Short mmCIF file of C-alpha atoms and ligand atoms in Angstrom, two decimals:
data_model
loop_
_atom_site.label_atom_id
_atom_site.label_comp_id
_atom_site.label_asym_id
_atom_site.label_seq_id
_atom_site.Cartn_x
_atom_site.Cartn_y
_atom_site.Cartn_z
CA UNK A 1 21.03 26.03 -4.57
CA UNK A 2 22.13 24.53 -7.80
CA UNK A 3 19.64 22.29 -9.53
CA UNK A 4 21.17 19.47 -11.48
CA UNK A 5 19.45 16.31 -12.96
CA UNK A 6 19.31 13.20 -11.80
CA UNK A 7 22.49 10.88 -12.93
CA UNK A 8 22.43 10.56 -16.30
CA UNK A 9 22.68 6.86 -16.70
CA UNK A 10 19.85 6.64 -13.96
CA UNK A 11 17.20 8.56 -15.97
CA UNK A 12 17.64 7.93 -19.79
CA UNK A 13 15.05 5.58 -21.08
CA UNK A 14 16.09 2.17 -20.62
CA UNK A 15 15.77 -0.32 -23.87
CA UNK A 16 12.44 -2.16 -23.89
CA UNK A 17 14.43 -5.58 -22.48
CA UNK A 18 16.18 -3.87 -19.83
CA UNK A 19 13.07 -2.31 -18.63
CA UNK A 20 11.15 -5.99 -18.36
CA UNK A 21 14.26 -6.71 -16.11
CA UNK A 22 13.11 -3.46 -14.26
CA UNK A 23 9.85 -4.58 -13.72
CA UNK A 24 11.31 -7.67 -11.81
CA UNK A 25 12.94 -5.55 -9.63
CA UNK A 26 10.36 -3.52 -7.71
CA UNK A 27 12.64 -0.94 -6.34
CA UNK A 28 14.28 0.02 -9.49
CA UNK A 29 10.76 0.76 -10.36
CA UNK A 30 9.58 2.59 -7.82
CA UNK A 31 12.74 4.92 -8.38
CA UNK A 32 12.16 5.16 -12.08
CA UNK A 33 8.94 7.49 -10.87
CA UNK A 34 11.45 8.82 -8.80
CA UNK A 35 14.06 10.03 -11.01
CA UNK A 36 11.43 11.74 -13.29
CA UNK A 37 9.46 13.46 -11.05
CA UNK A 38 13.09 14.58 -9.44
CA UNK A 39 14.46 15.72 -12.45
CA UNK A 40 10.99 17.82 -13.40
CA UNK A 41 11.22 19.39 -9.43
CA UNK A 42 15.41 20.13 -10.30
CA UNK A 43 16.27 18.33 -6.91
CA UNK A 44 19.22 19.21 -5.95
CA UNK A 45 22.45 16.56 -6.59
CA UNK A 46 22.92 16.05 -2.31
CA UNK A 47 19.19 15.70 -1.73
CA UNK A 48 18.61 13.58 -4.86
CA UNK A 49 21.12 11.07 -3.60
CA UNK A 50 20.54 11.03 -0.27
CA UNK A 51 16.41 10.43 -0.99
CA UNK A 52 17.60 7.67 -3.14
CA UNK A 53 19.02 5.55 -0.39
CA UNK A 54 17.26 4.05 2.92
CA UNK A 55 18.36 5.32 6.27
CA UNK A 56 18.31 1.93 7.68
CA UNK A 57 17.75 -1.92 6.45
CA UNK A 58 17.78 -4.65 9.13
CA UNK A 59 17.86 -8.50 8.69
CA UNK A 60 17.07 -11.07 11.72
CA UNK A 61 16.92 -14.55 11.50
CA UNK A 62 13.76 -15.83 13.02
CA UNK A 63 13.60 -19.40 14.72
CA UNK A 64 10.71 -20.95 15.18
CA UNK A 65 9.72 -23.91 16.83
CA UNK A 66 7.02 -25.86 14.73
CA UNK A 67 4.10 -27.33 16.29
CA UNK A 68 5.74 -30.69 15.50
CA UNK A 69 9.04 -30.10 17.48
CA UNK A 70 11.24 -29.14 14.29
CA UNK A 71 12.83 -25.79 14.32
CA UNK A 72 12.58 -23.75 11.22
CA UNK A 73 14.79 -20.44 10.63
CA UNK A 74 12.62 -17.50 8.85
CA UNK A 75 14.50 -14.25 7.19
CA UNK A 76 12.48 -11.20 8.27
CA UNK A 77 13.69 -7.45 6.95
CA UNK A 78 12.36 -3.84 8.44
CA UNK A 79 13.71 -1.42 6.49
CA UNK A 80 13.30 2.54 7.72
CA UNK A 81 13.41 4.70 4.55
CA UNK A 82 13.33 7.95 5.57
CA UNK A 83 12.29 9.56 8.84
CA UNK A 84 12.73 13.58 7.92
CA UNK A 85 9.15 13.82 8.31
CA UNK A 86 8.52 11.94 11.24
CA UNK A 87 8.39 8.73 12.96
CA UNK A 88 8.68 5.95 10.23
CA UNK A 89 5.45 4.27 9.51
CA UNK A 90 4.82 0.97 7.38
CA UNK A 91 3.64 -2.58 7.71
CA UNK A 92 4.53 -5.99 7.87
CA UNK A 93 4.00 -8.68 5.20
CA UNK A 94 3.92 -12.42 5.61
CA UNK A 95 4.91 -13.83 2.11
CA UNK A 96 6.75 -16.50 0.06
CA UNK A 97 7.49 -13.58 -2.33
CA UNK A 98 8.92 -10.75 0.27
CA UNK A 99 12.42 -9.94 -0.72
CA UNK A 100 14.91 -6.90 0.94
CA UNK A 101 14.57 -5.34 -2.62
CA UNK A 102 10.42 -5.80 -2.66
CA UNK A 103 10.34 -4.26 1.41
CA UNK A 104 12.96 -1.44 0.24
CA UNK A 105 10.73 -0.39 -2.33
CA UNK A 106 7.44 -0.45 -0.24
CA UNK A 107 9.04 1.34 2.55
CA UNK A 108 10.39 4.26 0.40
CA UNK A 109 6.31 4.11 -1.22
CA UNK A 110 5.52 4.56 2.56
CA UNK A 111 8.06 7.94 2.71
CA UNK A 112 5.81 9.33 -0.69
CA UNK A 113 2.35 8.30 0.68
CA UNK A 114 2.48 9.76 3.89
CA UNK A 115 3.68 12.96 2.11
CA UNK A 116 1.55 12.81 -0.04
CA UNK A 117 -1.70 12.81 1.80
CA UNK A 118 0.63 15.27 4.57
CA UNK A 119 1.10 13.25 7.72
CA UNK A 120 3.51 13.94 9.83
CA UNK A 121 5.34 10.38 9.16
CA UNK A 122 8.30 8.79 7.11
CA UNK A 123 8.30 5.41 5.65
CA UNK A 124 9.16 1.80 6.89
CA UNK A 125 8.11 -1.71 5.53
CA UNK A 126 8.65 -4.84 6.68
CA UNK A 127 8.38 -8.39 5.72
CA UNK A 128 9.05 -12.27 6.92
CA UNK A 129 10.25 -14.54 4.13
CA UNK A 130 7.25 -17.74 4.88
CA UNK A 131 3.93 -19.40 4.20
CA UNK A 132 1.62 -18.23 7.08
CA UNK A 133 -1.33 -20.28 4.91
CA UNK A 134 0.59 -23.17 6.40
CA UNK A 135 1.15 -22.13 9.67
CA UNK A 136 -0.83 -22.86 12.70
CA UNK A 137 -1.91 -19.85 14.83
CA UNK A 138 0.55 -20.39 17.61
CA UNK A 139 3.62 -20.91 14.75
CA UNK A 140 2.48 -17.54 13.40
CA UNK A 141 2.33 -16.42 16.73
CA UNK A 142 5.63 -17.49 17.66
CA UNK A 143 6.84 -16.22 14.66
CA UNK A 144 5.62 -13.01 14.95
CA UNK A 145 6.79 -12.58 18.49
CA UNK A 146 10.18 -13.51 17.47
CA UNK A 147 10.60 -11.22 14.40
CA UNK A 148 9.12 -7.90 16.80
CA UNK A 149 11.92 -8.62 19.34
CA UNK A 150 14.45 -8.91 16.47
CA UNK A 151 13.55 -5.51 15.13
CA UNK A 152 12.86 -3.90 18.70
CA UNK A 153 15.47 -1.67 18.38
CA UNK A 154 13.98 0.45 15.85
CA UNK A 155 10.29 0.14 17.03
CA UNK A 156 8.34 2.91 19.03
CA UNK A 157 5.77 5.42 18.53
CA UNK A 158 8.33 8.00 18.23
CA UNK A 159 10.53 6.42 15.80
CA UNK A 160 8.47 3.01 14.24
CA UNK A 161 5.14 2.29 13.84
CA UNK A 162 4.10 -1.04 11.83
CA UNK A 163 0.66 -1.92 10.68
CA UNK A 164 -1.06 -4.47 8.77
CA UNK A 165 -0.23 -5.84 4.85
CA UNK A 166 -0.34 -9.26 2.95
CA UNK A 167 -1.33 -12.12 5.23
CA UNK A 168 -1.18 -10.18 8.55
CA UNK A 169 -3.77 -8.82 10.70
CA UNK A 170 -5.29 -6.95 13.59
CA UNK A 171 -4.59 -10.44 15.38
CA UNK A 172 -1.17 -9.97 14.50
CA UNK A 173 -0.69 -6.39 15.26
CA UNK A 174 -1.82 -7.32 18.73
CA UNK A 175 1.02 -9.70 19.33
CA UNK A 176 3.45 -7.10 17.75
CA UNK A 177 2.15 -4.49 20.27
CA UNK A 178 2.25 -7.37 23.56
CA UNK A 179 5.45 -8.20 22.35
CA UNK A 180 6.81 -4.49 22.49
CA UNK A 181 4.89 -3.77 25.49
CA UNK A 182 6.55 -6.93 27.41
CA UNK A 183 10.32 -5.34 26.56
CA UNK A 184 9.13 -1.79 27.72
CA UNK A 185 7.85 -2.91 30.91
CA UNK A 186 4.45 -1.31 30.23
CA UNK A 187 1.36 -1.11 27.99
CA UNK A 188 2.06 0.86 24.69
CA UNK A 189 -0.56 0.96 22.83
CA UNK A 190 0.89 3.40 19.78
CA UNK A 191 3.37 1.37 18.99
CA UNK A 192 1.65 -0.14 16.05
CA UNK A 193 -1.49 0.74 14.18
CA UNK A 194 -4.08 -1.82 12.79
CA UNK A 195 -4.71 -2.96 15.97
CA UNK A 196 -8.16 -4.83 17.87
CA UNK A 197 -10.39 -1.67 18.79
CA UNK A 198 -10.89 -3.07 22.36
CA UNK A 199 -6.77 -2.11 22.57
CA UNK A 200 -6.45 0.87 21.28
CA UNK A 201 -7.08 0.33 17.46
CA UNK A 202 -9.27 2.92 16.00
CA UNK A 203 -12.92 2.06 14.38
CA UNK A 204 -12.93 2.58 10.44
CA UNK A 205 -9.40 1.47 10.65
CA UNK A 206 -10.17 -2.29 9.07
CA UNK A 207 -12.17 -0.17 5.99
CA UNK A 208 -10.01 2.73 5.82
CA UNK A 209 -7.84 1.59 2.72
CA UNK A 210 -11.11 0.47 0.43
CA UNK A 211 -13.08 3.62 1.71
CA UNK A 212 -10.42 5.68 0.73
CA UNK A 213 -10.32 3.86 -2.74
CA UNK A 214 -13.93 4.37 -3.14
CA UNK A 215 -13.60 7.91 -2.63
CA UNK A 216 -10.62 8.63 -4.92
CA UNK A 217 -12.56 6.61 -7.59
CA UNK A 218 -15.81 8.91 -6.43
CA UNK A 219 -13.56 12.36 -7.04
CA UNK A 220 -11.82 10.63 -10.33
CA UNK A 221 -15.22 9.63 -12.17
CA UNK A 222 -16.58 13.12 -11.40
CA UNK A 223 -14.14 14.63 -12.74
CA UNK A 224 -14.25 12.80 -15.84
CA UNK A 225 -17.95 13.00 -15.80
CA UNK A 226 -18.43 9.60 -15.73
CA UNK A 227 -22.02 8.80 -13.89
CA UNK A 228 -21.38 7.04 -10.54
CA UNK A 229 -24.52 5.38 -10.46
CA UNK A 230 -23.87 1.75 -12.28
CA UNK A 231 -20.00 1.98 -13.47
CA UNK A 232 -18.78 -1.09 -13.75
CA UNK A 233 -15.93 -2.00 -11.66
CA UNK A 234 -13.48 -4.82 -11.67
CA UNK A 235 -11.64 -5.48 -8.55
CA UNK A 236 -8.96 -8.04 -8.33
CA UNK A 237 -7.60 -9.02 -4.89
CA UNK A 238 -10.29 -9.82 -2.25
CA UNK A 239 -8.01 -9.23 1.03
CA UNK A 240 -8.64 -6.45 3.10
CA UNK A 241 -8.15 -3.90 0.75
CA UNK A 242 -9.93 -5.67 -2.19
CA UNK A 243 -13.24 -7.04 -0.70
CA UNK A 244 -13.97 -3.29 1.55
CA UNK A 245 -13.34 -1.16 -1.61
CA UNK A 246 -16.02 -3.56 -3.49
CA UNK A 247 -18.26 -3.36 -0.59
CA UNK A 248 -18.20 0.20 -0.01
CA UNK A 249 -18.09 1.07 -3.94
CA UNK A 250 -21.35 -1.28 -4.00
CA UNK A 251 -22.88 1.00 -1.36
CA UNK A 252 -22.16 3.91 -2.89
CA UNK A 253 -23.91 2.97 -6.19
CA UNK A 254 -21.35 1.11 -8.49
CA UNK A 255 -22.25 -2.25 -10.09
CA UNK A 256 -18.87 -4.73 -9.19
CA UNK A 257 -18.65 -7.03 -12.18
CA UNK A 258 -16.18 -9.29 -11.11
CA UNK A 259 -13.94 -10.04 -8.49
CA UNK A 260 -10.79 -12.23 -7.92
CA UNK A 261 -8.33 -13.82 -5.42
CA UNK A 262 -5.09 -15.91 -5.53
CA UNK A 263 -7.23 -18.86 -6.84
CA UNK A 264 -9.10 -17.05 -9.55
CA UNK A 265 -11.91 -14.50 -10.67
CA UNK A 266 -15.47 -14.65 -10.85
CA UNK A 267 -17.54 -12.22 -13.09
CA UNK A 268 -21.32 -11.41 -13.87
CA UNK A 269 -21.76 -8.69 -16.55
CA UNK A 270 -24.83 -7.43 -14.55
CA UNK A 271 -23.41 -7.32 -11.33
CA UNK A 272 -22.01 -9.85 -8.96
CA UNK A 273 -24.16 -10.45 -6.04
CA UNK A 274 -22.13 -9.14 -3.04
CA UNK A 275 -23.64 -10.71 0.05
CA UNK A 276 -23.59 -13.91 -1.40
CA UNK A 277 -19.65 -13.57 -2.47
CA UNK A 278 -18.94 -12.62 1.35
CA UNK A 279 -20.88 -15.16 2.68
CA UNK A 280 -19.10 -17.62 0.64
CA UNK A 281 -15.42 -16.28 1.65
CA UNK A 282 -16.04 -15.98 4.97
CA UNK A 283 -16.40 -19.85 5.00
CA UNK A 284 -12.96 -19.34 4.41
CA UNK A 285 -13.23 -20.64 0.79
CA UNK A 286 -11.65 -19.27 -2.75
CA UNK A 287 -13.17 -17.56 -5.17
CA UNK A 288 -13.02 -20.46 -8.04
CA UNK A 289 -15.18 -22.76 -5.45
CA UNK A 290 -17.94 -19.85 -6.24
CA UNK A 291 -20.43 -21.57 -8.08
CA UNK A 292 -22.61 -18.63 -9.23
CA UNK A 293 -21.14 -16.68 -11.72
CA UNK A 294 -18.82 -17.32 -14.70
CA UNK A 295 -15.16 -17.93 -13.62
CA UNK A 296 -12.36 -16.03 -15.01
CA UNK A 297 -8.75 -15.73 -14.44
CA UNK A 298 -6.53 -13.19 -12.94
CA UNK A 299 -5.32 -11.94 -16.56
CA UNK A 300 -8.64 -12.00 -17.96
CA UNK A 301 -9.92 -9.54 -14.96
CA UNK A 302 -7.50 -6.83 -15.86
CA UNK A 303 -9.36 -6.74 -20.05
CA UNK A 304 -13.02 -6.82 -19.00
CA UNK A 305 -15.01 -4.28 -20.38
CA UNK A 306 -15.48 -2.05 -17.29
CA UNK A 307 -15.28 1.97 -16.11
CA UNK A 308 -13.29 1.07 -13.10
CA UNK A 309 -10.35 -1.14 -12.02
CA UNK A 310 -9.23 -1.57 -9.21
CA UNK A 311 -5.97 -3.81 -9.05
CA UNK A 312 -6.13 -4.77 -5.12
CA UNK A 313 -3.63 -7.88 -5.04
CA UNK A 314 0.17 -7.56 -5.59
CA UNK A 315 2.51 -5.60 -7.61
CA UNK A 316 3.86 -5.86 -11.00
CA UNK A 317 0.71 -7.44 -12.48
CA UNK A 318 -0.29 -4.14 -14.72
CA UNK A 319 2.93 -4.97 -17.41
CA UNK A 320 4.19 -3.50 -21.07
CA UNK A 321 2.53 -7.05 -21.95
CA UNK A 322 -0.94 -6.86 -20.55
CA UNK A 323 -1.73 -2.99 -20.64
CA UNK A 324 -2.93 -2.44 -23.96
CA UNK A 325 -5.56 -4.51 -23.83
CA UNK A 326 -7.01 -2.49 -20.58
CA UNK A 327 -9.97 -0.94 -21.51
CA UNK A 328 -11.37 0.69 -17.75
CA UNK A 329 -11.47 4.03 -18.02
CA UNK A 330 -10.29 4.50 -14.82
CA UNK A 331 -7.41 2.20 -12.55
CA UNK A 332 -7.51 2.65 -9.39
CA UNK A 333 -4.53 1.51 -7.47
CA UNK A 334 -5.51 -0.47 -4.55
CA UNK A 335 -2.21 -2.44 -4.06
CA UNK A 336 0.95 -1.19 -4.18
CA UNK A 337 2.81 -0.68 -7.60
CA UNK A 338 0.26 -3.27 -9.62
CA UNK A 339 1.98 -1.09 -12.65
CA UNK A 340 5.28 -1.04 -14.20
CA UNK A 341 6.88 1.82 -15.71
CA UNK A 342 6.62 0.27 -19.04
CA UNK A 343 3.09 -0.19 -18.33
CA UNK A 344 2.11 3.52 -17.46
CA UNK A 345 3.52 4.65 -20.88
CA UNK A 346 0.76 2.54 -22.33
CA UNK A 347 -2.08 3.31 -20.14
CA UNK A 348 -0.99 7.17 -20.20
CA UNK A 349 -0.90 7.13 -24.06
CA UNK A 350 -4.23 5.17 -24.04
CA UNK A 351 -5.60 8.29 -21.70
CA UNK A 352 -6.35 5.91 -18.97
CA UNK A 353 -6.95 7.92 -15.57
CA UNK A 354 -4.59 6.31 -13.07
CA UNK A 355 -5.02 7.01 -9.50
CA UNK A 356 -1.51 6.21 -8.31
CA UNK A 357 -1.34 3.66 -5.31
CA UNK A 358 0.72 6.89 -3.25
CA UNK A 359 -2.90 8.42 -3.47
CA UNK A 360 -5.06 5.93 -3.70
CA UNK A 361 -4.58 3.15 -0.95
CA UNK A 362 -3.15 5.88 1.41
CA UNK A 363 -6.66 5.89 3.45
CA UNK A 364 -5.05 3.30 5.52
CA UNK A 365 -2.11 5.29 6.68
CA UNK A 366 -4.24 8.00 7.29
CA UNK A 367 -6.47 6.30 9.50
CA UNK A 368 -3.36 4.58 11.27
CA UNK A 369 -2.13 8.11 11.91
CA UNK A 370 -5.71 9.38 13.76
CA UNK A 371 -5.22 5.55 15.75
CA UNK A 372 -2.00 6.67 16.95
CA UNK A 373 -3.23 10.62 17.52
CA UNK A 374 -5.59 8.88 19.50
CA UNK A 375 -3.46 6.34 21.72
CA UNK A 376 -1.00 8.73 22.32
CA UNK A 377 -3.99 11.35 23.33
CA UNK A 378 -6.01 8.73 25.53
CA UNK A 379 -9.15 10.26 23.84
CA UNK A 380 -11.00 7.95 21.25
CA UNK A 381 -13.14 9.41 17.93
CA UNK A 382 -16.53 7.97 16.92
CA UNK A 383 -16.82 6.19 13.26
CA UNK A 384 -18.53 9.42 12.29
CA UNK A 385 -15.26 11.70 12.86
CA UNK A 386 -12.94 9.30 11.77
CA UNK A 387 -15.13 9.25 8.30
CA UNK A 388 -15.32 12.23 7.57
CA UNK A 389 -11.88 13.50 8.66
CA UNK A 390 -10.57 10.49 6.36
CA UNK A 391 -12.96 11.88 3.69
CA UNK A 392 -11.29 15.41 3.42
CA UNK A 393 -8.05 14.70 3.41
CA UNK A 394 -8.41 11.81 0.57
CA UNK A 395 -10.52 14.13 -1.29
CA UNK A 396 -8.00 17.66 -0.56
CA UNK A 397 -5.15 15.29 -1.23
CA UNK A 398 -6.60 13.96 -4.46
CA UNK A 399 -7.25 17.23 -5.66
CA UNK A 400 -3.70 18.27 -5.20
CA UNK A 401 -2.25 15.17 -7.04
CA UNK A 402 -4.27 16.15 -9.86
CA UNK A 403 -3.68 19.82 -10.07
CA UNK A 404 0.37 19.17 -9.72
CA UNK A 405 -0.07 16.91 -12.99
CA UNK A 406 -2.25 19.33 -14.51
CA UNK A 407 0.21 22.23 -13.81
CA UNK A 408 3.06 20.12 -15.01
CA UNK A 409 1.24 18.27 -17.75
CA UNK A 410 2.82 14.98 -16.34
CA UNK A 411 0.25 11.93 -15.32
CA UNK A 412 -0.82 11.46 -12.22
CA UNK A 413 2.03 9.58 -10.66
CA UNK A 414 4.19 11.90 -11.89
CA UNK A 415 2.33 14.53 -10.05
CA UNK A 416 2.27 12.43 -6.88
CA UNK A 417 5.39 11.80 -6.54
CA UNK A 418 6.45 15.62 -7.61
CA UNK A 419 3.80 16.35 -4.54
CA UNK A 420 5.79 14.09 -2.23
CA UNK A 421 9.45 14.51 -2.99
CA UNK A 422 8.69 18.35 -2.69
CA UNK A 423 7.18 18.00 0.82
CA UNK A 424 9.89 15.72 2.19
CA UNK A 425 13.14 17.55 0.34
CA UNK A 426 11.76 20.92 1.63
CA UNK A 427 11.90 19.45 5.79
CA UNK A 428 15.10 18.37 4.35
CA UNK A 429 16.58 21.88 3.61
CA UNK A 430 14.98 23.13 6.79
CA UNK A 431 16.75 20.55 8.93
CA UNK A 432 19.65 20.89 7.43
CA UNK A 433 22.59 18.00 7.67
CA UNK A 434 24.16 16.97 10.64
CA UNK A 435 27.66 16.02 9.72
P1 LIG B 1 -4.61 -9.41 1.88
O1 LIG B 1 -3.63 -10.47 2.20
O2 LIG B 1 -5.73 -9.13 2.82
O3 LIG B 1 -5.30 -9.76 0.45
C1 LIG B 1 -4.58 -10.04 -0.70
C2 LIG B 1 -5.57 -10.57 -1.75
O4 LIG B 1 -4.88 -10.74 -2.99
C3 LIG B 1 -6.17 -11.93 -1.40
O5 LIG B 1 -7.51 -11.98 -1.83
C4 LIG B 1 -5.32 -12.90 -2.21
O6 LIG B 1 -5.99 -14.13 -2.49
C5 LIG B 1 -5.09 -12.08 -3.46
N1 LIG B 1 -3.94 -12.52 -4.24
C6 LIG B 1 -2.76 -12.98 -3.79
N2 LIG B 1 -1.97 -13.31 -4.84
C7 LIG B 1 -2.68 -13.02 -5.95
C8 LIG B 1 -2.42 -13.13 -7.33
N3 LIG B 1 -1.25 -13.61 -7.76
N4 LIG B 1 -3.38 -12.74 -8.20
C9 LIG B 1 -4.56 -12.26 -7.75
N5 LIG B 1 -4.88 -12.13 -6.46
C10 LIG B 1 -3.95 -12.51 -5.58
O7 LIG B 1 -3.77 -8.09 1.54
P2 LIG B 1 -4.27 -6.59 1.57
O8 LIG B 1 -4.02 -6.03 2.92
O9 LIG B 1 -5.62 -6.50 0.96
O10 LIG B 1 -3.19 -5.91 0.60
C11 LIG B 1 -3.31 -5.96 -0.83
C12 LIG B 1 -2.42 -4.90 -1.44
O11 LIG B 1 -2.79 -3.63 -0.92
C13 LIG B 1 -0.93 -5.04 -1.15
O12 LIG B 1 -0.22 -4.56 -2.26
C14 LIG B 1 -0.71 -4.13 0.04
O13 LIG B 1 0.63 -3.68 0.13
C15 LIG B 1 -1.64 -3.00 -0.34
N6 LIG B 1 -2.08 -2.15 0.78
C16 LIG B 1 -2.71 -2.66 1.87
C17 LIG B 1 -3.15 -1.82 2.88
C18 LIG B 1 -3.94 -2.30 4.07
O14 LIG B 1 -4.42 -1.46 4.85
N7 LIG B 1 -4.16 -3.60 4.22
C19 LIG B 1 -2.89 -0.44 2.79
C20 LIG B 1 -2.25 0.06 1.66
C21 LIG B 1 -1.85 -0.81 0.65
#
């Protein structure tokens, strides 16, 4: 097989302005980690261009009838990015800010997790173009309902699996899953992951994203030899992924500093007080209501003087103008590309140890796949086994990330993504192409 780089014009560095337009385009940076780690593995030209395209990219219109009477028309997108693997896997995002270039992106991050961490999956994302924070419960409902049945086709457990992401939920995943079931004519329960436990979900599902952040961070500051006991961590985001990965890193001995949502951080050199946080978001209130610690902003959270960070919110936020000032030893990505491309130069020449989001926040996945091993087996794990299963792959998984950039003296995305395209490219040459 010849080996041939990349397209020229597609992997030269960029100017400095060109690469700020880059960073506002959140597919052209995902495949700017693409294009390097392809050119290091020699991928050949057919593969190369056929990795760098999605199988599939659908767009519905969504009507909705408002609790007042009026009719609204939402654009929702699923986009399948590769399936060589295995059924495509990826979730759905309420938000203002989704876009078919920001759900192409995610769902070719999906193809690299899962292959990453070696599940038997592809990659999918999808996305509705709306403000669920003000929605009622039924319009979300209806809205939901409405989007599953205009993506059916491509939904299944042997072809589509969604989950959770911004602003959606177990709640959601249920309607997603009644929805499906109603077409089908019958109860199918794998059809989406993320789901209520008392209908198939799995337990340590909800946790399985921060638990797998806590142990990646666990593995990184070992290996650093950075004590555990009382590193400071900064986590910004406190959704899902944000508040359980500062829970469970509290458990587990680390000191959480500050803390931060849409509205705002909060921050307490000593430590903030946990409990108290929860108690106060679970009264469903923002984080700059919090009266009892020293409010910050989201830029401010990223420069504190911390061992860990843990950016847990949305992407592009870690950028060539922010990074210098990062002083963690440690990021840990929680969300989904928080970094630009410009931004990892800095943070790699600063010898900050980046645990790339394709490692990092792929507990979730990987507890999605043992809730659809088990709905499709009928035969349901304790927490225990779902644990410590999750434990051994993040930590096996993190240790190959790291020896693939150690081998190839690239950083650690580099090395995850090497890790990745490898894996899917070589089901690829074994499947051959049907033409
Ligand atoms: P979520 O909706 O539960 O929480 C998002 C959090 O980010 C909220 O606290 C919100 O207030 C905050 N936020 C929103 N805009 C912000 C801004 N501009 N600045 C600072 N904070 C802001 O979402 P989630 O499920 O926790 O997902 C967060 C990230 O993790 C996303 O990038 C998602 O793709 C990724 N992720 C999620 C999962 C999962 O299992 N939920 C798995 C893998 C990756």
């Amino acid at each position: 097989m010849t080996a041939i780089n990349p397209r020229p014009s597609q992997t030269v560095m960029k100017p400095e302005k060109d690469r700020f337009l880059a960073a506002e385009n959140p597919f052209e940076e995902m495949m700017s980690r693409f294009d390097d780690a392809a050119k290091r593995l020699g991928l050949e030209p057919g593969l190369y261009k056929i990795l760098r395209m999605p199988e599939k990219q659908i767009t519905v219109a969504v009507p909705v009838r408002l609790d007042n009477g009026d009719v609204e028309v939402y654009t929702g997108y699923r986009v399948i990015y590769n399936t060589s693997r295995g059924p495509a896997k990826g979730g759905i995002r309420f938000d203002l800010q989704v876009s078919l270039d920001e759900v192409t992106a995610l769902a070719a991050w999906m193809t690299w997790k899962c292959a990453v961490v070696n599940l038997p999956f592809g990659g999918a994302k999808g996305g509705v173009i709306c403000d669920p924070t003000t929605m009622s419960n039924s319009e979300i409902e209806r809205l939901t309902r409405r989007y599953t049945t205009g993506i059916i086709e491509t939904l299944g457990p042997d072809s589509d699996i969604p989950a959770p992401d911004v602003n959606t939920n177990e709640r959601v995943m249920a309607w997603v899953m009644d929805t499906y079931s109603m077409h089908k004519r019958h109860t199918v329960t794998a059809v989406v992951t993320g789901k209520p436990i008392e209908m198939g979900g799995s337990l340590g599902r909800r946790e399985a994203t921060g638990r797998g952040c806590m142990l990646v961070t666990r593995e990184a500051l070992k290996k650093l030899n950075i004590p555990l006991k009382g590193a400071r961590v900064a986590v910004q985001g406190f959704g899902n992924v944000g508040s359980v990965t500062a829970d469970l890193m509290a458990k587990a001995g680390m000191t959480i500093v500050a803390v931060s949502d849409k509205s705002g951080g909060i921050y307490d050199p000593k430590g903030l007080d946990l409990l108290d946080v929860f108690k106060h978001v679970q009264g469903k209130h923002l984080l700059n209501t919090y009266t009892r610690a020293k409010h910050i902003s989201n830029q401010e959270i990223l420069h504190l003087d911390c061992e860990v960070l843990v950016p847990a919110a949305l992407e592009n936020v870690i950028t060539h103008d922010n990074a210098a000032a990062i002083t963690a030893r440690i990021i840990c990505e929680g969300a989904n590309g928080p970094t630009t491309a410009a931004a990892d130069e800095i943070l790699n020449a600063k010898g900050i140890f980046v645990i790339p989001d394709i490692l990092a926040n792929a507990g979730g996945v990987t507890v999605s796949y043992f809730e659809w091993v088990q709905d499709r087996g009928g035969y349901f794990w304790d927490e225990e086994t779902v644990i410590s299963r999750l434990e051994k792959i993040m930590v096996h998984s993190f240790d190959e990330v790291t020896t693939m950039a150690e081998k190839h003296k690239v950083s650690n995305r580099i090395g995850a993504y090497m890790l990745a395209i490898e894996r899917v490219a070589a089901v690829h040459r074994l499947r051959g192409m049907y033409a």
